[in-house]
Coordinates of C-alpha atoms in Angstrom, one line a residue:
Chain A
X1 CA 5.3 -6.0 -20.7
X2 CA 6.0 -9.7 -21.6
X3 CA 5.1 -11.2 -18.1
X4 CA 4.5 -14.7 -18.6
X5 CA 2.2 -16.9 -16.1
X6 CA 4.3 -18.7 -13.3
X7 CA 6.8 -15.2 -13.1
X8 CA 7.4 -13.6 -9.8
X9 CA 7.0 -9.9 -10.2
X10 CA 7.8 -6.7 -7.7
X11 CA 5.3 -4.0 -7.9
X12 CA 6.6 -0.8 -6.6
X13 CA 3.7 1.2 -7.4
X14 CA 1.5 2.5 -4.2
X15 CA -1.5 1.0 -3.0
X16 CA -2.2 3.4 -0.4
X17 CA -4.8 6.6 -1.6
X18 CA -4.1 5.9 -5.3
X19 CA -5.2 2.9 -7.8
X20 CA -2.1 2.8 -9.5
X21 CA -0.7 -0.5 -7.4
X22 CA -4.0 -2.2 -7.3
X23 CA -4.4 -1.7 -10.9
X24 CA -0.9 -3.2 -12.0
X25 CA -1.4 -6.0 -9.7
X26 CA -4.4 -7.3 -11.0
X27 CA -3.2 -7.5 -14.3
X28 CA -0.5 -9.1 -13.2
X29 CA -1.8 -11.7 -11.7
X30 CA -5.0 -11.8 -14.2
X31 CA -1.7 -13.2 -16.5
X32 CA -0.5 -15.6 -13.8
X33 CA 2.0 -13.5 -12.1
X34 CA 3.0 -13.7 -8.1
X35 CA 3.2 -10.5 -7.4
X36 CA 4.7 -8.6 -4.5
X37 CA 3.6 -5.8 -3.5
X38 CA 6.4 -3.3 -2.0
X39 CA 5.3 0.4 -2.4
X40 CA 7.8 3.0 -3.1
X41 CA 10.5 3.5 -1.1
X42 CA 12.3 1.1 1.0
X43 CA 14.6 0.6 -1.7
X44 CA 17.0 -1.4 -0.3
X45 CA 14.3 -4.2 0.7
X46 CA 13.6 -3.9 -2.0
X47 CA 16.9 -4.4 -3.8
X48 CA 16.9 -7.5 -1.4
X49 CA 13.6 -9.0 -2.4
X50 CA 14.6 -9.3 -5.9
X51 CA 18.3 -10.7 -5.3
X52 CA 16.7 -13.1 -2.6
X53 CA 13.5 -14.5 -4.2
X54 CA 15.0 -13.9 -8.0
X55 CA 12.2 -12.1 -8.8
X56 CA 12.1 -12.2 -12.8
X57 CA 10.2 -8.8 -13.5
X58 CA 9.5 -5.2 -11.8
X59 CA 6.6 -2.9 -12.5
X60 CA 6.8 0.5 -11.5
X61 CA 7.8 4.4 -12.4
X62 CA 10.9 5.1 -14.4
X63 CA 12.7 6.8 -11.9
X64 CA 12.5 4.1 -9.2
X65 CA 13.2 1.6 -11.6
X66 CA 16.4 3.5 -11.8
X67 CA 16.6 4.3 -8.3
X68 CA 16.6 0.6 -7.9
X69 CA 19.0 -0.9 -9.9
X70 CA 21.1 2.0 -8.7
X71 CA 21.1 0.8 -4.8
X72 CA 21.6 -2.6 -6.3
X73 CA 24.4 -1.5 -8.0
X74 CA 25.9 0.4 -4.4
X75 CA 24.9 -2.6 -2.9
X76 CA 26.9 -5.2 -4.9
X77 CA 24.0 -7.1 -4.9
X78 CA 23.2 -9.4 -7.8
X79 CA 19.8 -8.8 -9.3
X80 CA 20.4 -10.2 -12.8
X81 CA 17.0 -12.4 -12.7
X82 CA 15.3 -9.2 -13.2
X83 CA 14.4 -9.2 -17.1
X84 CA 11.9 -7.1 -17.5
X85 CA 10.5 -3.8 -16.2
X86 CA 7.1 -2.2 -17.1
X87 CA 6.8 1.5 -16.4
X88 CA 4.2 4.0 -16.2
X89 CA 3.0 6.8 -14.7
X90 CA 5.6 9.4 -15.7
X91 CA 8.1 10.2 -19.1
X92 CA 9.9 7.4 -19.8
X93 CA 14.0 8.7 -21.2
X94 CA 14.9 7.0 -24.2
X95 CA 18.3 7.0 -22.7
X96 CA 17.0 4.9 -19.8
X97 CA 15.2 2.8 -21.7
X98 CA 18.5 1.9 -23.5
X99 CA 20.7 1.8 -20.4
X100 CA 18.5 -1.1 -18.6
X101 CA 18.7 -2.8 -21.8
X102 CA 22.1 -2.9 -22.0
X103 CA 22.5 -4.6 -18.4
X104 CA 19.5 -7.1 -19.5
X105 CA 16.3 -5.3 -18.6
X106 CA 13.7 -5.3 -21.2
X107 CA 11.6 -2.3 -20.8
X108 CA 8.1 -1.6 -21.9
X109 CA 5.5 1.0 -21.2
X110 CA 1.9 1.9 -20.8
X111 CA -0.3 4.6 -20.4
X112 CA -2.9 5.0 -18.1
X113 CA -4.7 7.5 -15.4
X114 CA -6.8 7.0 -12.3
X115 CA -10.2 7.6 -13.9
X116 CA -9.8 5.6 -17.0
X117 CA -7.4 2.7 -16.1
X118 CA -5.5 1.8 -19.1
X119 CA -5.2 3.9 -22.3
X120 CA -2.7 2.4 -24.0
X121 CA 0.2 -0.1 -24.1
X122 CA 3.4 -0.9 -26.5
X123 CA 3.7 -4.4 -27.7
X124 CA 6.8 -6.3 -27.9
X125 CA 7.6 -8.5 -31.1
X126 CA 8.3 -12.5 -30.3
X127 CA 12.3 -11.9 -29.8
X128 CA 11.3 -8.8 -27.8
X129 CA 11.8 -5.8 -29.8
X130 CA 9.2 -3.3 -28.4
X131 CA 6.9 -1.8 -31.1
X132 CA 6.8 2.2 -32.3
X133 CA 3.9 3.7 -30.9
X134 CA 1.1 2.4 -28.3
X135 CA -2.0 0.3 -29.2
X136 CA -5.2 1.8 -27.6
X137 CA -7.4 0.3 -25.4
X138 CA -9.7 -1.7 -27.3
X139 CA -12.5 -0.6 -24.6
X140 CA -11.9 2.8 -25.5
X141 CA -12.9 5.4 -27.9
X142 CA -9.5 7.8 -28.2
X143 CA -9.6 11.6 -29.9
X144 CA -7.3 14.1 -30.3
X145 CA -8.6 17.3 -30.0
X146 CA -7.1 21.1 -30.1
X147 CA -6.1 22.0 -27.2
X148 CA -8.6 24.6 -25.1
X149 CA -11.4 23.3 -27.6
X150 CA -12.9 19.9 -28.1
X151 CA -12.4 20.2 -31.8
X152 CA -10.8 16.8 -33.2
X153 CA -7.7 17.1 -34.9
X154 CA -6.7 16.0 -38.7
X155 CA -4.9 12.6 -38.2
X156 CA -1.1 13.1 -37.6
X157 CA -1.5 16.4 -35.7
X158 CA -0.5 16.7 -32.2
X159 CA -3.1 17.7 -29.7
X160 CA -4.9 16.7 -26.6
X161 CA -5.8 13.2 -25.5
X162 CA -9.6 12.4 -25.2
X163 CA -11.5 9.6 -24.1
X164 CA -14.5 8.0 -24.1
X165 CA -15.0 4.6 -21.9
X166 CA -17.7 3.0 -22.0
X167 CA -18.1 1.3 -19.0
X168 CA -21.1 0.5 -16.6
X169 CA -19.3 1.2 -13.4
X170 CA -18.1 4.5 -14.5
X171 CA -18.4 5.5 -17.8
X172 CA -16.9 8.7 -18.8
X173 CA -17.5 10.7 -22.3
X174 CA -14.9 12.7 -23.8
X175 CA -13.0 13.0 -20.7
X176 CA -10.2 15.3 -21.5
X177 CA -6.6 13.7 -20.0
X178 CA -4.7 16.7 -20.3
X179 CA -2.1 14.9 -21.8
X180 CA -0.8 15.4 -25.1
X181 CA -0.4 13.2 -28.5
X182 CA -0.8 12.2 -31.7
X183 CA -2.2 9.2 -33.8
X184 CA 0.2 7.1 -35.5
X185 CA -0.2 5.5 -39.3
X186 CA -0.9 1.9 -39.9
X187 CA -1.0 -1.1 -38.0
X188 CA 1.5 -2.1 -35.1
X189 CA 4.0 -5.1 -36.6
X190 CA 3.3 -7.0 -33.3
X191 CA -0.5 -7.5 -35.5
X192 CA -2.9 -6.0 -33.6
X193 CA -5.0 -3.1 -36.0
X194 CA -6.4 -1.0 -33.1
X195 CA -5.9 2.3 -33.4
X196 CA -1.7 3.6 -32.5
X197 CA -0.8 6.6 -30.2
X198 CA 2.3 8.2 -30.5
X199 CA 3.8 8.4 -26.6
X200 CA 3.1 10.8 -24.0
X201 CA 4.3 14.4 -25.7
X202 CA 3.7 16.7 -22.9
X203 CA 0.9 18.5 -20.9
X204 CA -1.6 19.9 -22.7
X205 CA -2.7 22.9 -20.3
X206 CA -0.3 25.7 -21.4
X207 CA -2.1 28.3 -19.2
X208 CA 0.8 30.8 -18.5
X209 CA 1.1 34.0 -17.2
X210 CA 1.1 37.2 -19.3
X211 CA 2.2 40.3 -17.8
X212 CA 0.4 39.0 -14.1
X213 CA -2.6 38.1 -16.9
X214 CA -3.6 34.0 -17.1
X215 CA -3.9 33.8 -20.7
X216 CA -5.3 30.3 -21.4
X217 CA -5.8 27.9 -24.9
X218 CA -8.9 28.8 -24.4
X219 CA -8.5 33.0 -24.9
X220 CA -6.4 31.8 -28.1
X221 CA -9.2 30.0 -29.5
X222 CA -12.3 32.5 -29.0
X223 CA -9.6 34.7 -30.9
X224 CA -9.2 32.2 -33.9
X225 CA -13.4 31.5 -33.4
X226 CA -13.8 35.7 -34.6
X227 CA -10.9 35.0 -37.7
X228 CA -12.0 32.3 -40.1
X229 CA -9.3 33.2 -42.0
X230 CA -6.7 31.9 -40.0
X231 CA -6.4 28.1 -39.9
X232 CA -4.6 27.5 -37.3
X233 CA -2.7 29.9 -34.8
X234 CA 0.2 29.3 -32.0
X235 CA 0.7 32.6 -29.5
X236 CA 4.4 33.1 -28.6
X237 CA 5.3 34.6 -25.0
X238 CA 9.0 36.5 -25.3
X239 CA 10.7 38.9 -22.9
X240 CA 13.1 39.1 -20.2
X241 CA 10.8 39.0 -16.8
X242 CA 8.4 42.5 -16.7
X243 CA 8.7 42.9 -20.0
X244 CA 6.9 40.4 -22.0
X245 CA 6.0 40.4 -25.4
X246 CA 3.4 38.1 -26.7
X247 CA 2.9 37.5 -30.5
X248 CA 0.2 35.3 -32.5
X249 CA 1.5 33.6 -35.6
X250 CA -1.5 32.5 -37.7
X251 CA -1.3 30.5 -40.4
X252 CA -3.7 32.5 -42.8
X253 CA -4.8 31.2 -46.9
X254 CA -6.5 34.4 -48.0
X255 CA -4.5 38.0 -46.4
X256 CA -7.7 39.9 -46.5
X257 CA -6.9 44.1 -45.9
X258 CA -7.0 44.9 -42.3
X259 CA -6.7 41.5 -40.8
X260 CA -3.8 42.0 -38.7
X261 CA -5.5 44.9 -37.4
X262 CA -8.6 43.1 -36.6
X263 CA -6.5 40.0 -34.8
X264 CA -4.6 42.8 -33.0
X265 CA -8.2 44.2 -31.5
X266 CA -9.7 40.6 -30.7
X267 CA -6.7 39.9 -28.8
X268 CA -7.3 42.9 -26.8
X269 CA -10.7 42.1 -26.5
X270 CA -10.6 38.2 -25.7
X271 CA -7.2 38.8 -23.4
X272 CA -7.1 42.5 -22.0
X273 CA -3.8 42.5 -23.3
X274 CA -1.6 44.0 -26.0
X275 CA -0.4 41.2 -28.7
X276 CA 1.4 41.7 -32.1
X277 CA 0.5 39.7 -35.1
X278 CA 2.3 37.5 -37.3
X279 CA 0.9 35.8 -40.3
X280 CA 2.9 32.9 -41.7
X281 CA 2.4 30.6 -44.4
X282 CA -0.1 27.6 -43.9
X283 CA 1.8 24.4 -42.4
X284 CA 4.1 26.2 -41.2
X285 CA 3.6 26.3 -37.6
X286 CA 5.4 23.3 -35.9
X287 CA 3.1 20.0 -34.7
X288 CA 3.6 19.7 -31.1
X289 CA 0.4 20.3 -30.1
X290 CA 1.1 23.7 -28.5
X291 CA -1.4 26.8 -28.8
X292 CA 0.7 28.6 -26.2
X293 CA 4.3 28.6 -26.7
X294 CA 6.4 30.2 -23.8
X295 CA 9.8 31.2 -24.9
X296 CA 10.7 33.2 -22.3
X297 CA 13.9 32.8 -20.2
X298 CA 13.9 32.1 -16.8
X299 CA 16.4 32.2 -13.8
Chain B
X1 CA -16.8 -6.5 12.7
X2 CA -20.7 -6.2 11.7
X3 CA -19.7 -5.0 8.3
X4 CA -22.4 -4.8 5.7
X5 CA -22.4 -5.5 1.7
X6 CA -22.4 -2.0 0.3
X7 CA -20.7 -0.2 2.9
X8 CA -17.7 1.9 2.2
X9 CA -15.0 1.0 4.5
X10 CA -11.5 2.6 5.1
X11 CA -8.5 0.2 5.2
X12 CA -5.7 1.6 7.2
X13 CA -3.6 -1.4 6.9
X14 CA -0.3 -1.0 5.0
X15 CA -0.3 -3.1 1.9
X16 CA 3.5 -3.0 1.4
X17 CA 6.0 -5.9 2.5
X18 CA 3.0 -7.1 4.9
X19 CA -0.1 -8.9 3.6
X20 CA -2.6 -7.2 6.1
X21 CA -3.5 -4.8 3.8
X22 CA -4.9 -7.0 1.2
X23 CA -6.1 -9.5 4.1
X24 CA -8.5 -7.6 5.5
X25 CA -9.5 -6.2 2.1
X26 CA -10.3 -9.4 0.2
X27 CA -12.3 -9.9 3.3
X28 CA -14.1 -6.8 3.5
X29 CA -14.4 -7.2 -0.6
X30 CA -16.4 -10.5 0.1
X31 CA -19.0 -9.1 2.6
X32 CA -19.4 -6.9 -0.8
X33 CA -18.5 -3.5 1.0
X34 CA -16.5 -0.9 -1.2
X35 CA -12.6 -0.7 0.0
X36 CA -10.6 2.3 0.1
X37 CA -7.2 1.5 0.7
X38 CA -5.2 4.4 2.9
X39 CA -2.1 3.0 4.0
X40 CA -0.6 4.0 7.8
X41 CA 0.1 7.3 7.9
X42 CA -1.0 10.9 6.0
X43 CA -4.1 10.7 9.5
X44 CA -5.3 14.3 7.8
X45 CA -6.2 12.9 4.6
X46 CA -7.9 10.0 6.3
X47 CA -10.2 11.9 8.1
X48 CA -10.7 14.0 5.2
X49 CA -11.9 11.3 3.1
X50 CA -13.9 9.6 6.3
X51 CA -15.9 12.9 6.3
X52 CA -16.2 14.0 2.9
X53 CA -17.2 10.4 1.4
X54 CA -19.2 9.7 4.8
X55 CA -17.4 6.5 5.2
X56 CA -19.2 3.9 7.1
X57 CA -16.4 1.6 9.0
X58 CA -12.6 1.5 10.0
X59 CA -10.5 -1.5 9.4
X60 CA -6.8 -0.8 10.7
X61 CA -4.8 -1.1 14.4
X62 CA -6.5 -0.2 17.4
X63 CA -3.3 2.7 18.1
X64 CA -3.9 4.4 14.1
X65 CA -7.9 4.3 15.5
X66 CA -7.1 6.2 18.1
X67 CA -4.8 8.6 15.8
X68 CA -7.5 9.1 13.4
X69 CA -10.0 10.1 15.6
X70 CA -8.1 12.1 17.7
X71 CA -7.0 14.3 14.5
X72 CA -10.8 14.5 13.9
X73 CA -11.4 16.1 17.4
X74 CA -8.2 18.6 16.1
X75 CA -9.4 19.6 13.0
X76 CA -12.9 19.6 13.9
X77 CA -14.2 17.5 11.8
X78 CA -17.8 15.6 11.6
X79 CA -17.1 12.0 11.3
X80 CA -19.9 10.7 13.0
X81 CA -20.7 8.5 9.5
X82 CA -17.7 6.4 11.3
X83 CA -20.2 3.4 13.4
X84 CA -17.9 0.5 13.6
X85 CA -14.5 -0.6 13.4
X86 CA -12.6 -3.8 13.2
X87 CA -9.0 -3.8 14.9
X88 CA -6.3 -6.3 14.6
X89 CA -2.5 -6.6 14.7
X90 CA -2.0 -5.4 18.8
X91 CA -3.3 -5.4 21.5
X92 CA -6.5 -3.7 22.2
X93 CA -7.1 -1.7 25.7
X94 CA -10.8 -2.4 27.3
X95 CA -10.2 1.5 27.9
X96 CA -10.2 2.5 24.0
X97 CA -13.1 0.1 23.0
X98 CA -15.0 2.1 25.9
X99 CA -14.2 5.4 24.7
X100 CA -15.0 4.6 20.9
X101 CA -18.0 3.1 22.2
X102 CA -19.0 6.2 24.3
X103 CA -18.8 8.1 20.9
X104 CA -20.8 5.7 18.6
X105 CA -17.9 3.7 17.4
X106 CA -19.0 0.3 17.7
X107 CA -15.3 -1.6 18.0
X108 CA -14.5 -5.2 17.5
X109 CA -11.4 -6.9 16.8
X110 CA -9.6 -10.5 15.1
X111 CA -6.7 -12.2 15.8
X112 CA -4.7 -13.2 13.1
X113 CA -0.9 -13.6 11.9
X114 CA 1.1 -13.0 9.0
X115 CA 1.4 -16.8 7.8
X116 CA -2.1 -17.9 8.8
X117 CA -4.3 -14.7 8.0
X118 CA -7.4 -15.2 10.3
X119 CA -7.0 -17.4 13.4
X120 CA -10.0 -16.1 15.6
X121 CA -12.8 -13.3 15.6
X122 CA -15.2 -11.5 18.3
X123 CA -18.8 -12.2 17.6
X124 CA -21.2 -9.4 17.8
X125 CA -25.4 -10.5 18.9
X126 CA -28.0 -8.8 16.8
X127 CA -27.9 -5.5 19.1
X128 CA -23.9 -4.9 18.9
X129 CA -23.1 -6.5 21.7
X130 CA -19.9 -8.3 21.6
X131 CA -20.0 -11.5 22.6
X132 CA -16.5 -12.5 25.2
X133 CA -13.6 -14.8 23.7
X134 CA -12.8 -15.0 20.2
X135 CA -14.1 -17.8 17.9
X136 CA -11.7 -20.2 16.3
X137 CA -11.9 -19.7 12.6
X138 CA -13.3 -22.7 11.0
X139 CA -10.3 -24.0 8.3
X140 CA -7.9 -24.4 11.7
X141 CA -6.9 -26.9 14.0
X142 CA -5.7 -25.2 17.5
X143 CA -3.9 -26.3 20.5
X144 CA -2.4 -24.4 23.8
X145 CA 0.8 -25.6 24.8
X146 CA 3.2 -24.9 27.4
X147 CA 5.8 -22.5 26.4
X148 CA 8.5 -23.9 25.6
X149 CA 7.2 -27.0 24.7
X150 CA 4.9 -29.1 22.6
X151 CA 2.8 -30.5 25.1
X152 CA -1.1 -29.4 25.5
X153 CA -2.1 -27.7 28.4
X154 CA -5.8 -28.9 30.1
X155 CA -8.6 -26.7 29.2
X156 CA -8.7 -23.5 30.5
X157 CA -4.8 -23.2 31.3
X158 CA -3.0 -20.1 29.9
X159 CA -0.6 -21.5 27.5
X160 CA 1.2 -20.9 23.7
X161 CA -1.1 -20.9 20.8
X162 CA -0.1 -23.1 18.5
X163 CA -2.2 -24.1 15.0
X164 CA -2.2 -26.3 11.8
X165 CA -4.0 -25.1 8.9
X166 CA -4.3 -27.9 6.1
X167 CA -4.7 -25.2 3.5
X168 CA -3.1 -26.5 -0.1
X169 CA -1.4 -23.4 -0.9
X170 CA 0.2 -23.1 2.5
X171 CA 0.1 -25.6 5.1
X172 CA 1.8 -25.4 8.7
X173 CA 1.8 -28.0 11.0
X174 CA 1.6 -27.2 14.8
X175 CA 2.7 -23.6 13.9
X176 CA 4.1 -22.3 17.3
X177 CA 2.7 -18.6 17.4
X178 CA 4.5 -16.9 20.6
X179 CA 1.0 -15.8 21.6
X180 CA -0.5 -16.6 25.0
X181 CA -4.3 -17.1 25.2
X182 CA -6.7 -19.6 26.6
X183 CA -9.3 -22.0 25.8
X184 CA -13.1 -20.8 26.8
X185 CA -15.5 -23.2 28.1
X186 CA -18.9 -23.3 26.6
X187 CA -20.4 -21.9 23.5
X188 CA -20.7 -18.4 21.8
X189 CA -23.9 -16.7 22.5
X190 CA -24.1 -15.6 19.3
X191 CA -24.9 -19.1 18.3
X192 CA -21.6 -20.2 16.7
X193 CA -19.8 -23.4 18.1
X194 CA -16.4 -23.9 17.2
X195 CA -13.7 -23.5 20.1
X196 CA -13.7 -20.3 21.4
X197 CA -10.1 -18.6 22.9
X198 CA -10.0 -15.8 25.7
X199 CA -8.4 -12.7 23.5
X200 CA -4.6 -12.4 22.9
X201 CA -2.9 -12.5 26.9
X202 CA 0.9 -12.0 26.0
X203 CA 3.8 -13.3 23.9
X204 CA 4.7 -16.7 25.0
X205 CA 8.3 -16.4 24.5
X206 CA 9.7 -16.0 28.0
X207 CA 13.7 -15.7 27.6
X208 CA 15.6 -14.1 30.0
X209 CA 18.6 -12.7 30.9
X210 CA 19.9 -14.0 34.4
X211 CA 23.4 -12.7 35.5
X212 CA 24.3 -12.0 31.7
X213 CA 23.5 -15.8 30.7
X214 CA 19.9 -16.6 28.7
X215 CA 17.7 -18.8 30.5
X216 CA 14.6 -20.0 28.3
X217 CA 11.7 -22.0 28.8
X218 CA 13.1 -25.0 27.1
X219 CA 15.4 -25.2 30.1
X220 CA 12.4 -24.4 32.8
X221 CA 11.2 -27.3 31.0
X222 CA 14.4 -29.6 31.1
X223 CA 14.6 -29.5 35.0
X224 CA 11.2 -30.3 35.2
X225 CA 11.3 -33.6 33.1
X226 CA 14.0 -34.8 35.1
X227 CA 12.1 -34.6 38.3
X228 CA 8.4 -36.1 37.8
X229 CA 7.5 -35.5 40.8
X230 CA 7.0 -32.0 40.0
X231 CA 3.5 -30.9 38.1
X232 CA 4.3 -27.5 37.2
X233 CA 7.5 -24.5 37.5
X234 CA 7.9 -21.3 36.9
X235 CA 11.1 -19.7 37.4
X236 CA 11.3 -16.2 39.0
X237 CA 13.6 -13.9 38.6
X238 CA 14.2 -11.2 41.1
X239 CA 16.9 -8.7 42.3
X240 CA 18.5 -5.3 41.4
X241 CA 20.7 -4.9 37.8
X242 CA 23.8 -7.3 38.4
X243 CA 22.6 -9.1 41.8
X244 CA 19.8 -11.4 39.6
X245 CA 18.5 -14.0 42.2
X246 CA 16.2 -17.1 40.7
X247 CA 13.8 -19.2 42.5
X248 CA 11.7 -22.1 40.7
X249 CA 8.4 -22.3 42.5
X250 CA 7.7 -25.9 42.2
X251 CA 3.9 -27.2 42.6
X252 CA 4.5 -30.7 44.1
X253 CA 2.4 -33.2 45.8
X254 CA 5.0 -36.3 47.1
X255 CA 8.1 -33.8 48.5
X256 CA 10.5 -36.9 48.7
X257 CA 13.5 -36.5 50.8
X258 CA 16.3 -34.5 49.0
X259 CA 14.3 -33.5 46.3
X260 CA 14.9 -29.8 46.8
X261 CA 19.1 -30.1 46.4
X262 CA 18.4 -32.7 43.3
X263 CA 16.3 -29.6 41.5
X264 CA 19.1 -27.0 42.6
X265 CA 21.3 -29.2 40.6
X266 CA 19.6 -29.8 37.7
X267 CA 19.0 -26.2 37.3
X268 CA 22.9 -25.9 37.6
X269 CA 23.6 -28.2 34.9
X270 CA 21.0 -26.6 32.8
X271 CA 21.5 -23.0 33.1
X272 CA 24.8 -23.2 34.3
X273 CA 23.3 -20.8 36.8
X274 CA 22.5 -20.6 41.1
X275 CA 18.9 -21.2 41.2
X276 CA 16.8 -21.3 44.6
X277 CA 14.1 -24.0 44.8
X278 CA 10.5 -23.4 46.5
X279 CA 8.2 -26.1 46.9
X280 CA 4.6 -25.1 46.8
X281 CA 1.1 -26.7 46.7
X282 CA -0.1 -28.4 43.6
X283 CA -2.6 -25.8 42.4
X284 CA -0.9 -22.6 43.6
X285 CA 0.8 -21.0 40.9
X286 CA -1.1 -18.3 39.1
X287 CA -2.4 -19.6 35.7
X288 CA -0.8 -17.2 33.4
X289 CA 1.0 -19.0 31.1
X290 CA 4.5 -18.1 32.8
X291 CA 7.1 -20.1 32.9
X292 CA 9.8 -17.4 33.5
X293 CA 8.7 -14.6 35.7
X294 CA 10.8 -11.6 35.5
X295 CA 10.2 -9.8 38.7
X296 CA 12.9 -7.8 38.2
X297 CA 12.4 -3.8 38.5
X298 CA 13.9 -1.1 35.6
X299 CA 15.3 2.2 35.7

C-alpha cells in the first residue's frame, strides 16, 4: 500500500472472532508502522483519531473507508494527512478508487481470506501509480480452475481461484476460494515476475434454483463429462418467476447427428429437469468464468 | 493466572481504542498458549467456541465472566474444559471468585492500567491456592500517598497508588493512579519478594459537592498544612439534599487553646464553606484512605 516505516496508520479492520485486523496489523508494523487499532464502527472517533494524531494512512474495507471520509466530511473536520488507504476484504468501485484520489488518498488493494492470509497484492510504481493486475503471493501456488471441477483452465480464461500454501502451520492443497479470476500476461511494471491475477471478478458458486430444483456447476459438468464433443458449455436460466426456462449453449467442433438430442437426455438425467439445447460456435461463449448464467428478472 | 504454554485461551478483552486486548494477549502469547481473540460482546458465540474448541482459560472482566457462564447455564452448554480464569479491569467480588470456584473455575486476577499495562498480580501456590495481596510487578517503582497529595503514607495506611515506570518507550514519573490500595507486610508465600499491595480498595479521587460548591482533597489537605498540630483529617459530609453539614474530624495530640475556631476558619477561607471541627484522638480515624467522607444518603 506504500506504508513507509515511522507512518502512523488506523486499522479499522476487526480483531474480535476474525483474523482480518490482526493480520493487517502485523504487516503493518512488520514495515515499521504504529498502528492503531479501532475496529469498525465508532466512526466518528475515528474521524477524530485521524484529524488529532494526523494519522498518515488507513487500512480497512472500501465501504468504511468511504464511510469515513464521509463523517469527516459532515464533521468539517480536516483529515488531509491521510494519504493512503489499503483496502480489502470486499469489491473495491473503480469509481471510489478515483474519488479518494481526487481529494488526496492513494488507494491500493489486496486479496486475501482467513485460511490462506494473503493471496495477492497490487504494486504501486515509484510516483505512485498503482499497477494493472495483482502479484501473487510468492508463498503460494495459484490455479484457476472450471468452476464445479478442479480442471485448470487455459491461461487468460476466467475461472475459480485455487490455492496451494505450503506452510507447516497449516498447509492447505488446492483449497478452492470460491472466488473468481483470471491470470494476467507478462510481468508487472513495478518489476516483480511472479505470477499476475486479474482482481476479484465475482463468486464462483453459481448454484441457483431451477424450478424449486438446486442445479449446481457441478450437474453442468457431469453433463459436459458424457459429451466430449462439446468444449465448453454455459447453462442459461430465463423466465418470469414459475416459469423458468433453462438452456445449455455448448460450444461444439464436430455437430455429430443426434447430439442435441443426447445433451437434451443427459440433462434430464444429471438434473431431473427439462433443458433446451443450443450449440454455438467455439469461442464464442463469453469469459467470465460463469457455467451458470441466471438471466432471470427479479422483483 | 496459572496459564500454561499450549493452552488455548479465550481473550474477551476489546482490542479497539483500548490496549487491553492486545495486553493480555502478548502476555498470554509469551507463556506460549494459543489466543483467540473475541472481543466484548456476541456471549453466544463465546460459549460456542469455549465448548466446541474445549478452551482451556478465560482472560476478560470479572462482569463478562459472569455473562459468559451464565449463558452457558441458558443454553445448556458443557463448558467444563473452562479451569481457570484471569480477571482484570474492575473490581472483583469475593462472592463471584467463590462461585467460579464452586464450579471448577479456578479465578485469579491483575491490576493494571491503560498507560502502565501490569502494575500487580495474585500469586497462585502449586495447589491453586491464591496467595492474599497482589505482587508489585518487577519493572515498577510504587508509592501510596495521601489523596490529594504527594506525600507517602507509613506502611500499611490506605492511601493513592502512585508509580514510576523507567521504561524507554514510555516513562511516567510518580504517575498518580486514582486507585486506593495498601502496602502488605511480609513476603508472598508463593516465594516471590517484591512489595506486595492489598487488592484494588477504591478510587482515590474524593471530590465532593458541599452546598453546590466542590470541595477536594487538595483543600482537606490545605487546612491541614496550616495547622501542624494536626496529624490526620478527614472531612465528613452529612445531611439531607440542600441542608449539607461538614465536620473535619481532626486526630490531634497538643489541643492548644483556640485551635478549634483557627481550623473553622481556615476551612472558610478554603472552601469558602461552614465547616464544623471535631477533635479526636491521634489514632482514631478509620484507615481507609478517606479524606472526604460522603455520609450523605440518596434517593
Amino acid at each position: 500500500g506504500g506504508f513507509r516505516g515511522g507512518e502512523l496508520i488506523v486499522n479499522t479492520f476487526a480483531y474480535h472472532f476474525t483474523p482480518a485486523g490482526s493480520m493487517l496489523e502485523c504487516g503493518a508494523q512488520a514495515l515499521g508502522c504504529t498502528v492503531i487499532p479501532t475496529g469498525v464502527g465508532q466512526t466518528e472517533m475515528q474521524v477524530t483519531t485521524i484529524r488529532d494524531l494526523r494519522v498518515a494512512g488507513l487500512v480497512g474495507t472500501p465501504s468504511f473507508l468511504k464511510l469515513i471520509v464521509e463523517k469527516a466530511d459532515e464533521m468539517k473536520a480536516d483529515i488531509a494527512s491521510l494519504g493512503k488507504a489499503h483496502v480489502g476484504a470486499e469489491y473495491l468501485p473503480p469509481a471510489l478508487r478515483q474519488g479518494m484520489a481526487a481529494r488526496g488518498i492513494r488507494v491500493s488493494q489486496s486479496y486475501a481470506s482467513a485460511d490462506l492470509g494473503l493471496i495477492a497484492y497490487e504494486s504501486l510504481m515509484p510516483e505512485g501509480t498503482v499497477n494493472e493486475g495483482m502479484i501473487l503471493d510468492e508463498a503460494l501456488i495459484l490455479e484457476i480452475v472450471r468452476p464445479g471441477t478442479g480442471d485448470p483452465l487455459p491461461a487468460g480464461e476466467v475461472g475459480e481461484v485455487v490455492i496451494t500454501s505450503l506452510n507447516r502451520d497449516y498447509p492447505l492443497i488446492r483449497f478452492g476460494t470460491g472466488d473468481l479470476s483470471a491470470m494476467l500476461p507478462g510481468a508487472s511494471p513495478c518489476g516483480r515476475t511472479n505470477a499476475r491475477i486479474r482482481g476479484w471478478m465475482g463468486r464462483a458458486d453459481q448454484t441457483t434454483k431451477v424450478r424449486a430444483m438446486f442445479v449446481t456447476p457441478k450437474q453442468v459438468n457431469e453433463v459436459l463429462r458424457r459429451h466430449p464433443e462439446v468444449l465448453k458449455a454455459r447453462l442459461v436460466v430465463e423466465g418470469e418467476t414459475g416459469n423458468d426456462r433453462m438452456t445449455l449453449k455448448c460450444e461444439a467442433g464436430e455437430r455429430a447427428d443426434g447430439l442435441v438430442e443426447a445433451i437434451v437426455a443427459s440433462i434430464r438425467e444429471v438434473t431431473k429437469l427439462r433443458g433446451e439445447v443450443e450449440l454455438v460456435a467455439p469461442g464464442s461463449l463469453p469469459n467470465d468464468g460463469k457455467v451458470i448464467e441466471d438471466a432471470r428478472k427479479y422483483g
